[in-house]
Amino acid sequence: MKLHELTIAQASGLLKNKEITSVELTRAILDRIEAVDGRVGAYLTVDADGAMAQAKAADQRLADGDAAPLTGIPLGIKDLICTQGLRTTCASKILENFIPPYDATVISRLKNAGAVIVGKLNMDEFAMGSTTEHSGFQVTRNPWNLDRIPGGSSGGSAAAVAADMCLGALGSDTGGSIRQPASHCGVVGIKPTYGRVSRFGLVAFASSLDQIGPLGKTVADCAIMLDAIAGHDPRDSTSVPEPVPTFSAIAENGLSDVVVGIPREYSSAHGLDPQVGAAVERAVKTIESLGARCIEVSLPHTDYAVAAYYVIAPSEASSNLARYDGVKYGFRDRTQTDLLQMYRSTRTQGFGPEVQRRIILGTYALSAGYYDAYYGKASQIRTLIKNDFQTAFASCDAIISPVAPTPAYPIGETLDDPLTMYLSDIFTLSANLAGIPGISVPCGFSDDGLPIGLQIMGRHFNESMLFQIARQFERAATLTDKKPLL
Ligand code: GLN
C-alpha cells in the first residue's frame, strides 16, 4: 500500500513501530497533492515547509516515546478555521490575504496531539453553499468524476480525503456541510452535537448552527480526530462542559440492543433519487442483519425545515458578516475617499454573489417590522423540529436517512438556481436546527459510479451511538477499500 493511501489508524501503528516516519508520510502527501490537485483543486494553500517542520518535530516526539494517535499524521483544514501565521481566506476575496494572529482551539488541540497541518482546503465562500462552486477562488472537482461537484461547503475537505491528499480533515457544518460532501465523495464525516467542539477561531456563518467536525477515510479515523478536538473550551461560551467519552474506544460494540428509527416523511421527500432510496433501504437491511431493531418514526415538521433554515442562517450571516467593512481587516477598496462609498465598494467587490444574496435576504428578514414574521416564525418552527426529534428519540436510539437526495450532480447545474441547491439540504439541516449529532458513512454507489452516503443521527451528546452503528455498518458494507481512479 502506498503511504498516502493509509488510514490514520494504520499510519499511526506504523509510526509507533518506527516502520515509517512522519517526514516520509508528509512527503508522500505533499507529492500526492503535487500529482493530483491540479485536477481536483481541493487546496487553497499548501504549507509544504511548515508541514515538513511539524513532521520533523513529530518524529522527535515519536522517538521520545509519545505515540498519541495523531502524532505525525498529516491533516488538511477547511479554510475558515484560523491557523496562526497561515492564510485563512474563507474562500472569499474579502479575506484573500488574511493571516490570523492566533490558532483556533481545534488547531491548538490538533497541534498538541502532534498532528501535521498540511494546508487549507477550499469551500463555498463563508461556507454558504452545497457545491464548493461558490468559492471566490476555484472550483473543486469530485475525485470520483471530475465533471461533478464534490458537494459543499466542505468540498475541499471531502475531496482531499477521498483523493488521499491528507489522511483526514476538519470541516464545518451549519446545514450539512460536513455530511453532504462526505456523502458525495465517499468518505466519512460527522457533525458533532452543537456545543461539543469549541468554535473559538472558527469564522462565524450562522452562530446558532455552526459546528466543527472531522472527515476521514473510516469511522475509526473520525473518532480519533473527534477525540482530539472535542470538549469544553472557556474561550467559547457555547461549548458545553459535558464529559467526553473516548470515541475511538467505544466504536466496536455490537448492535443487538440498538433501536433504529426510519422517518416516515423522508421516503416521500421532494426530489429523492430512486437509486439513493434503494441504497438506503439496503443499508437499513444490513443494519437489521447486524442485530438492530428498525422501527418507523415520524418527524412531522420536516416540510418546514428548509424554509426555517433559509431564514435563520442568512439572518445570522447578515449580522456576522457586518464586521467585514474594509476597516479592521481584510480587503479595502482604497480608491474610495468617502466612508460610506468605501464600505459599499469594499463589500460589493469583496463578497461573491451567493454571500451577497444571503446578506440581502438576512438583512431583510431581520429588519424592523419583519423580524416577527420571519426570524421569529422560523425560530418557532425550529422548536417544533427539535420537539419532533425528542419525541422520536423516546422510542429509538438513532435515526437513519439519506444524506443528500441525489448523488453528486454536474458542475454548473445549480449555479443559476439557488433554490434547487437549497432544497437539496432537506435531510441534513434538521440536525443543525435541533443541535443533534449526525454522521455520514458510505453505503453504496450509483449506476454511474458515484458514492452514496447514509446518515445516522442521534441524541444530543450521543456521538458514541453514531460511531457504534456506523462502525458496524462500515465493516459489513466493505466499501472502505474502493478508491476513485485519478
Ligand atoms: N448548504 C447549506 C447552506 O448553504 C449548508 C452550508 C453549511 O453547512 N455550511 O447554507
Coordinates of C-alpha atoms and ligand atoms in Angstrom, one line a residue:
M1 CA 0.0 0.0 0.0
K2 CA 1.2 3.5 -0.8
L3 CA 1.8 5.8 2.1
H4 CA -0.8 8.4 1.0
E5 CA -3.4 5.6 0.9
L6 CA -3.0 4.8 4.6
T7 CA -5.8 5.5 7.1
I8 CA -4.9 7.4 10.3
A9 CA -5.2 4.2 12.4
Q10 CA -2.9 2.3 10.0
A11 CA -0.3 5.2 9.7
S12 CA -0.4 5.7 13.5
G13 CA 0.5 2.0 14.0
L14 CA 3.4 2.2 11.5
L15 CA 4.7 5.4 13.1
K16 CA 4.6 4.0 16.6
N17 CA 6.5 0.9 15.4
K18 CA 9.1 3.1 13.7
E19 CA 8.3 1.4 10.3
I20 CA 7.7 4.8 8.8
T21 CA 8.5 8.3 9.8
S22 CA 6.2 11.4 9.8
V23 CA 8.7 13.1 7.4
E24 CA 8.2 10.2 4.9
L25 CA 4.5 10.2 5.3
T26 CA 4.2 14.0 5.0
R27 CA 6.5 14.0 1.9
A28 CA 4.2 11.4 0.4
I29 CA 1.2 13.5 1.0
L30 CA 2.9 16.6 -0.5
D31 CA 3.9 14.5 -3.6
R32 CA 0.3 13.3 -3.9
I33 CA -1.0 16.9 -3.8
E34 CA 1.5 17.8 -6.4
A35 CA 0.4 14.9 -8.6
V36 CA -3.4 15.2 -8.4
D37 CA -4.6 18.5 -7.0
G38 CA -4.1 20.3 -10.3
R39 CA -7.1 18.3 -11.4
V40 CA -9.1 18.3 -8.2
G41 CA -8.5 21.8 -6.8
A42 CA -9.0 20.9 -3.1
Y43 CA -6.3 23.1 -1.6
L44 CA -6.2 26.9 -1.4
T45 CA -2.9 26.9 0.5
V46 CA -0.3 24.2 0.9
D47 CA 2.2 24.8 3.6
A48 CA 4.9 22.5 2.5
D49 CA 7.7 24.0 4.6
G50 CA 5.6 24.3 7.7
A51 CA 4.3 20.7 7.3
M52 CA 7.8 19.3 6.9
A53 CA 8.9 21.2 10.1
Q54 CA 6.0 19.9 12.0
A55 CA 6.7 16.3 10.7
K56 CA 10.3 16.6 12.0
A57 CA 9.1 17.7 15.4
A58 CA 6.5 14.8 15.4
D59 CA 9.3 12.3 14.6
Q60 CA 11.2 13.7 17.6
R61 CA 8.1 13.2 19.8
L62 CA 7.7 9.6 18.5
A63 CA 11.4 8.9 19.2
D64 CA 10.8 10.2 22.7
G65 CA 8.0 7.6 23.1
D66 CA 5.0 9.9 22.5
A67 CA 2.7 7.8 20.5
A68 CA -0.6 9.6 20.6
P69 CA -2.9 8.5 17.8
L70 CA -2.4 11.7 15.8
T71 CA 1.3 12.2 16.3
G72 CA 2.9 12.7 12.9
I73 CA -0.4 12.5 10.9
P74 CA -0.9 14.9 8.0
L75 CA -4.3 16.6 8.1
G76 CA -6.0 19.3 6.0
I77 CA -8.1 22.1 7.4
K78 CA -11.2 23.9 5.9
D79 CA -10.1 27.4 5.2
L80 CA -12.5 29.1 7.7
I81 CA -10.6 27.8 10.8
C82 CA -7.9 30.2 11.9
T83 CA -4.3 29.0 11.7
Q84 CA -1.7 31.2 13.2
G85 CA 0.6 32.6 10.5
L86 CA -1.1 30.6 7.8
R87 CA -3.5 32.4 5.4
T88 CA -7.2 31.8 6.2
T89 CA -9.5 33.1 3.4
C90 CA -12.9 31.5 4.0
A91 CA -12.6 31.2 0.1
S92 CA -13.5 34.9 0.0
K93 CA -11.8 37.8 -1.8
I94 CA -12.6 39.9 1.2
L95 CA -10.1 37.8 3.3
E96 CA -7.8 36.9 0.5
N97 CA -4.7 38.0 2.4
F98 CA -5.9 37.5 6.0
I99 CA -3.2 35.8 8.2
P100 CA -4.7 35.0 11.6
P101 CA -2.6 36.1 14.6
Y102 CA -3.8 33.1 16.6
D103 CA -4.9 29.4 16.3
A104 CA -8.4 28.2 16.7
T105 CA -8.9 26.0 19.7
V106 CA -9.3 22.9 17.4
I107 CA -6.0 23.8 15.8
S108 CA -4.1 24.1 19.0
R109 CA -5.6 20.8 20.2
L110 CA -4.5 19.1 16.9
K111 CA -1.1 20.6 17.3
N112 CA -0.8 19.5 20.9
A113 CA -1.9 16.0 19.7
G114 CA 1.1 16.0 17.4
A115 CA -0.8 16.3 14.1
V116 CA 0.8 17.9 11.0
I117 CA -1.2 20.7 9.3
V118 CA -0.6 20.3 5.6
G119 CA -2.7 23.2 4.3
K120 CA -6.0 24.9 3.9
L121 CA -8.9 23.5 1.9
N122 CA -11.4 25.1 -0.5
M123 CA -15.0 25.6 0.4
D124 CA -18.0 27.7 -0.6
E125 CA -17.4 31.3 0.3
F126 CA -18.0 31.7 4.1
A127 CA -19.5 28.1 4.0
M128 CA -22.6 29.3 2.1
G129 CA -23.4 26.7 -0.5
S130 CA -23.6 22.9 -1.1
T131 CA -21.3 22.6 -4.1
T132 CA -17.9 24.4 -3.5
E133 CA -18.6 26.2 -6.8
H134 CA -19.3 29.3 -4.7
S135 CA -15.6 29.7 -3.7
G136 CA -14.2 33.1 -4.5
F137 CA -11.1 31.4 -6.0
Q138 CA -11.6 28.0 -7.6
V139 CA -14.0 25.1 -8.2
T140 CA -13.2 21.8 -6.5
R141 CA -14.0 18.7 -8.5
N142 CA -15.3 15.4 -7.3
P143 CA -12.4 12.8 -7.4
W144 CA -14.9 10.1 -8.5
N145 CA -15.9 12.1 -11.5
L146 CA -14.1 15.4 -12.3
D147 CA -17.2 16.8 -14.0
R148 CA -19.3 16.6 -10.8
I149 CA -19.4 18.7 -7.7
P150 CA -17.7 17.4 -4.6
G151 CA -20.6 18.7 -2.5
G152 CA -20.2 21.6 0.0
S153 CA -19.5 23.7 1.7
S154 CA -16.6 21.5 3.0
G155 CA -16.0 20.2 -0.6
G156 CA -12.2 20.7 -0.4
S157 CA -12.0 18.7 2.8
A158 CA -14.0 15.8 1.4
A159 CA -12.3 15.8 -2.0
A160 CA -8.8 15.9 -0.3
V161 CA -9.6 12.9 1.9
A162 CA -11.2 11.0 -1.0
A163 CA -8.2 11.7 -3.2
D164 CA -5.6 10.8 -0.5
M165 CA -4.2 14.3 -0.3
C166 CA -4.4 14.2 3.5
L167 CA -5.2 11.4 6.0
G168 CA -8.1 13.3 7.5
A169 CA -9.5 16.8 7.5
L170 CA -11.6 19.2 9.5
G171 CA -14.8 20.8 8.1
S172 CA -17.7 22.8 9.4
D173 CA -21.4 22.0 9.3
T174 CA -24.1 24.6 9.5
G175 CA -26.8 22.8 7.5
G176 CA -25.0 19.7 6.2
S177 CA -21.6 21.0 5.1
I178 CA -19.6 18.1 6.5
R179 CA -22.1 15.3 5.9
Q180 CA -23.2 16.1 2.4
P181 CA -19.7 16.5 0.8
A182 CA -18.6 13.3 2.7
S183 CA -21.5 11.5 1.1
H184 CA -20.7 12.8 -2.4
C185 CA -17.0 11.9 -2.1
G186 CA -17.4 8.5 -0.5
V187 CA -15.8 9.4 2.9
V188 CA -17.0 9.5 6.5
G189 CA -17.9 12.8 8.1
I190 CA -19.5 13.7 11.4
K191 CA -21.2 16.8 12.7
P192 CA -20.9 16.6 16.4
T193 CA -23.6 17.9 18.8
Y194 CA -23.9 21.7 19.0
G195 CA -21.6 22.7 21.8
R196 CA -19.4 19.5 21.6
V197 CA -16.5 21.2 19.8
S198 CA -15.1 24.7 20.5
R199 CA -15.7 27.2 17.8
F200 CA -13.1 29.7 19.1
G201 CA -11.3 30.7 15.9
L202 CA -14.0 29.4 13.5
V203 CA -15.1 32.2 11.3
A204 CA -18.8 32.5 12.0
F205 CA -21.5 31.9 9.5
A206 CA -24.7 31.2 11.5
S207 CA -23.7 31.1 15.1
S208 CA -26.7 29.1 16.4
L209 CA -26.0 26.3 13.9
D210 CA -22.2 26.2 13.1
Q211 CA -20.2 23.2 14.4
I212 CA -16.7 21.9 13.5
G213 CA -16.2 18.2 12.8
P214 CA -13.8 15.7 11.2
L215 CA -13.9 14.0 7.8
G216 CA -11.9 10.8 7.4
K217 CA -11.5 7.6 5.3
T218 CA -13.0 5.5 8.0
V219 CA -15.4 5.8 11.0
A220 CA -12.5 4.9 13.3
D221 CA -10.4 7.8 11.9
C222 CA -13.2 10.3 12.5
A223 CA -13.4 9.0 16.1
I224 CA -9.7 9.6 16.6
M225 CA -9.9 13.1 15.3
L226 CA -13.0 13.9 17.3
D227 CA -11.2 12.6 20.4
A228 CA -8.6 15.3 19.9
I229 CA -10.8 18.3 19.3
A230 CA -13.9 17.7 21.5
G231 CA -14.5 19.1 24.9
H232 CA -15.3 22.3 26.7
D233 CA -13.3 25.5 26.0
P234 CA -13.6 28.5 28.3
R235 CA -13.0 30.7 25.2
D236 CA -16.2 29.5 23.6
S237 CA -19.2 30.1 25.8
T238 CA -21.4 27.8 23.6
S239 CA -19.1 24.8 24.2
V240 CA -20.6 22.6 26.8
P241 CA -18.8 21.2 29.9
E242 CA -20.1 17.7 29.3
P243 CA -17.8 14.7 29.9
V244 CA -16.3 13.5 26.6
P245 CA -16.0 9.7 26.1
T246 CA -13.1 8.3 24.2
F247 CA -14.9 7.8 20.9
S248 CA -12.2 5.7 19.4
A249 CA -12.5 3.2 22.2
I250 CA -16.3 2.6 22.1
A251 CA -16.9 2.2 18.4
E252 CA -16.6 -1.6 18.4
N253 CA -19.7 -2.7 20.3
G254 CA -22.4 -4.8 18.6
L255 CA -25.9 -3.6 17.7
S256 CA -28.2 -6.1 19.4
D257 CA -29.6 -3.6 21.9
V258 CA -30.0 -0.8 19.4
V259 CA -33.3 0.5 18.1
V260 CA -33.1 2.5 14.8
G261 CA -35.9 4.9 13.6
I262 CA -36.7 5.4 10.0
P263 CA -38.6 8.7 9.5
R264 CA -41.8 8.1 7.5
E265 CA -41.7 11.6 6.0
Y266 CA -38.3 11.1 4.4
S267 CA -39.2 8.4 1.9
S268 CA -41.6 10.8 0.1
A269 CA -39.2 13.8 0.4
H270 CA -39.0 16.1 -2.6
G271 CA -36.5 15.0 -5.3
L272 CA -35.3 11.8 -3.7
D273 CA -33.4 9.8 -6.4
P274 CA -34.6 6.2 -6.5
Q275 CA -31.0 5.0 -6.5
V276 CA -30.3 6.8 -3.3
G277 CA -33.6 5.5 -1.8
A278 CA -32.7 1.9 -2.8
A279 CA -29.1 2.2 -1.3
V280 CA -30.5 3.5 2.0
E281 CA -33.1 0.7 2.1
R282 CA -30.3 -1.9 1.6
A283 CA -28.3 -0.2 4.3
V284 CA -31.3 -0.5 6.7
K285 CA -31.5 -4.2 5.9
T286 CA -27.8 -4.6 6.6
I287 CA -28.2 -2.8 10.0
E288 CA -31.1 -5.1 10.8
S289 CA -29.0 -8.1 10.0
L290 CA -26.4 -6.8 12.5
G291 CA -28.9 -7.2 15.2
A292 CA -30.6 -3.7 15.4
R293 CA -34.3 -3.4 15.5
C294 CA -35.7 -0.9 13.0
I295 CA -39.0 0.9 13.6
E296 CA -40.9 3.7 11.8
V297 CA -40.8 7.1 13.4
S298 CA -42.4 10.4 12.5
L299 CA -40.8 13.9 12.1
P300 CA -44.0 15.7 11.1
H301 CA -42.4 19.2 10.7
T302 CA -39.8 18.1 8.1
D303 CA -41.6 20.0 5.3
Y304 CA -40.8 23.3 7.1
A305 CA -37.1 22.7 7.8
V306 CA -35.6 24.1 4.6
A307 CA -37.7 27.3 4.9
A308 CA -36.9 27.8 8.5
Y309 CA -33.2 27.2 8.0
Y310 CA -33.0 29.6 5.0
V311 CA -34.4 32.4 7.2
I312 CA -32.3 31.7 10.3
A313 CA -29.0 31.0 8.6
P314 CA -29.0 34.1 6.3
S315 CA -30.2 36.3 9.2
E316 CA -27.4 35.3 11.4
A317 CA -25.0 35.5 8.5
S318 CA -26.0 39.1 7.7
S319 CA -25.2 40.0 11.3
N320 CA -21.9 38.1 11.5
L321 CA -20.7 39.4 8.2
A322 CA -21.3 43.0 9.1
R323 CA -17.7 43.0 10.5
Y324 CA -16.2 42.9 7.0
D325 CA -16.2 46.6 6.4
G326 CA -12.8 47.2 5.0
V327 CA -11.7 49.0 8.2
K328 CA -10.5 46.4 10.7
Y329 CA -9.1 43.7 8.4
G330 CA -9.3 42.1 5.0
F331 CA -9.7 43.8 1.6
R332 CA -10.4 47.5 1.4
D333 CA -11.2 49.5 -1.8
R334 CA -8.5 52.1 -1.3
T335 CA -9.7 54.2 -4.2
Q336 CA -12.7 55.4 -2.2
T337 CA -12.3 58.6 -0.1
D338 CA -15.9 58.7 1.3
L339 CA -16.5 56.3 4.2
L340 CA -20.0 55.0 3.0
Q341 CA -18.7 54.6 -0.5
M342 CA -15.7 52.7 0.8
Y343 CA -18.0 50.3 2.8
R344 CA -20.2 49.8 -0.2
S345 CA -17.5 49.3 -2.8
T346 CA -15.4 47.0 -0.5
R347 CA -18.3 44.7 0.2
T348 CA -19.5 44.7 -3.4
Q349 CA -16.1 43.7 -4.7
G350 CA -15.1 41.5 -1.7
F351 CA -18.2 39.3 -1.4
G352 CA -19.3 36.9 -4.2
P353 CA -22.9 36.6 -5.4
E354 CA -24.1 33.8 -3.1
V355 CA -22.8 35.6 0.0
Q356 CA -24.4 38.9 -1.2
R357 CA -27.7 37.1 -1.7
R358 CA -27.6 35.7 1.9
I359 CA -26.8 39.1 3.4
I360 CA -29.6 40.8 1.5
L361 CA -32.1 38.0 2.5
G362 CA -31.0 38.1 6.1
T363 CA -31.0 41.8 6.4
Y364 CA -34.5 41.9 5.1
A365 CA -35.7 39.2 7.4
L366 CA -34.3 41.0 10.4
S367 CA -35.4 44.4 9.6
A368 CA -38.0 46.3 11.7
G369 CA -41.5 45.1 11.1
Y370 CA -40.4 41.8 9.5
Y371 CA -38.5 40.3 12.4
D372 CA -41.5 38.6 14.0
A373 CA -42.9 37.4 10.6
Y374 CA -39.6 35.8 9.5
Y375 CA -36.9 35.2 12.1
G376 CA -39.4 34.9 15.0
K377 CA -41.6 32.4 13.0
A378 CA -38.6 30.4 11.8
S379 CA -37.4 30.1 15.4
Q380 CA -40.8 28.7 16.4
I381 CA -40.6 26.1 13.7
R382 CA -37.2 25.3 14.9
T383 CA -38.6 24.4 18.3
L384 CA -41.2 22.2 16.7
I385 CA -38.5 20.4 14.7
K386 CA -36.4 19.9 17.9
N387 CA -39.5 18.5 19.6
D388 CA -40.1 16.1 16.7
F389 CA -36.6 14.6 17.3
Q390 CA -37.2 14.5 21.0
T391 CA -40.4 12.5 20.6
A392 CA -38.8 10.2 18.0
F393 CA -35.8 9.6 20.3
A394 CA -38.2 8.4 23.1
S395 CA -38.6 5.2 21.0
C396 CA -35.3 4.8 19.2
D397 CA -31.6 5.3 19.8
A398 CA -30.7 6.7 16.3
I399 CA -32.4 7.8 13.2
I400 CA -31.4 6.8 9.7
S401 CA -31.9 8.7 6.4
P402 CA -30.2 9.6 3.2
V403 CA -27.7 12.4 3.4
A404 CA -28.4 14.1 0.0
P405 CA -31.4 13.4 -2.2
T406 CA -29.2 12.7 -5.3
P407 CA -25.6 11.6 -6.0
A408 CA -23.2 14.5 -6.9
Y409 CA -24.6 16.4 -9.8
P410 CA -22.7 18.0 -12.7
I411 CA -20.7 21.2 -12.0
G412 CA -22.8 24.2 -13.1
E413 CA -26.2 22.6 -12.7
T414 CA -27.5 24.8 -9.8
L415 CA -25.3 27.9 -10.4
D416 CA -28.3 29.9 -11.6
D417 CA -30.8 28.0 -9.5
P418 CA -30.1 28.6 -5.8
L419 CA -33.5 27.3 -4.8
T420 CA -32.8 23.8 -6.1
M421 CA -29.4 23.9 -4.3
Y422 CA -31.2 24.9 -1.0
L423 CA -33.8 22.2 -1.4
S424 CA -31.1 19.5 -1.6
D425 CA -30.3 20.2 2.1
I426 CA -33.6 18.7 3.2
F427 CA -32.1 15.6 5.0
T428 CA -29.2 17.4 6.7
L429 CA -30.3 20.7 8.1
S430 CA -32.8 19.5 10.6
A431 CA -29.9 18.1 12.7
N432 CA -28.4 21.6 12.9
L433 CA -31.8 23.2 13.7
A434 CA -32.2 20.6 16.5
G435 CA -28.5 20.7 17.6
I436 CA -28.1 16.9 17.4
P437 CA -25.2 15.0 16.0
G438 CA -25.2 13.3 12.6
I439 CA -22.7 11.1 10.7
S440 CA -22.4 10.3 7.0
V441 CA -21.0 6.9 6.1
P442 CA -20.7 5.5 2.6
C443 CA -23.4 3.0 1.7
G444 CA -23.1 2.3 -2.0
F445 CA -22.7 3.7 -5.5
S446 CA -25.0 4.9 -8.2
D447 CA -25.1 3.2 -11.6
D448 CA -22.5 5.6 -12.9
G449 CA -20.1 5.0 -10.0
L450 CA -20.9 8.0 -7.8
P451 CA -20.8 7.4 -4.0
I452 CA -23.9 7.5 -1.9
G453 CA -23.9 8.2 1.8
L454 CA -26.1 7.1 4.7
Q455 CA -26.9 9.5 7.5
I456 CA -27.2 8.4 11.1
M457 CA -28.5 11.0 13.6
G458 CA -28.6 10.6 17.4
R459 CA -29.5 12.2 20.7
H460 CA -27.6 15.3 22.0
F461 CA -24.1 14.3 23.1
N462 CA -24.6 10.7 21.9
E463 CA -22.0 10.6 19.2
S464 CA -20.9 7.3 20.6
M465 CA -24.1 5.7 19.3
L466 CA -23.4 7.0 15.8
F467 CA -19.9 5.7 15.8
Q468 CA -21.1 2.4 17.1
I469 CA -23.7 1.9 14.3
A470 CA -21.5 3.5 11.6
R471 CA -18.5 1.3 12.5
Q472 CA -20.5 -1.9 12.4
F473 CA -22.2 -0.9 9.2
E474 CA -18.9 0.1 7.6
R475 CA -17.5 -3.3 8.4
A476 CA -20.5 -5.1 6.9
A477 CA -20.7 -2.9 3.8
T478 CA -17.0 -3.3 2.9
L479 CA -16.8 -0.1 0.8
T480 CA -13.7 1.4 2.5
D481 CA -11.2 0.0 0.1
K482 CA -12.9 1.4 -3.0
K483 CA -10.9 4.4 -4.3
P484 CA -11.5 6.9 -7.1
L485 CA -9.2 6.4 -10.1
L486 CA -7.4 9.7 -10.6
Ligands
GLN1 N1 -25.8 24.2 2.2 C1 -26.2 24.9 3.3 C2 -26.1 26.4 3.1 O1 -25.8 26.7 2.0 C3 -25.3 24.5 4.5 C4 -24.0 25.1 4.5 C5 -23.2 24.6 5.7 O2 -23.5 23.7 6.4 N2 -22.1 25.4 6.0 O3 -26.3 27.2 3.9

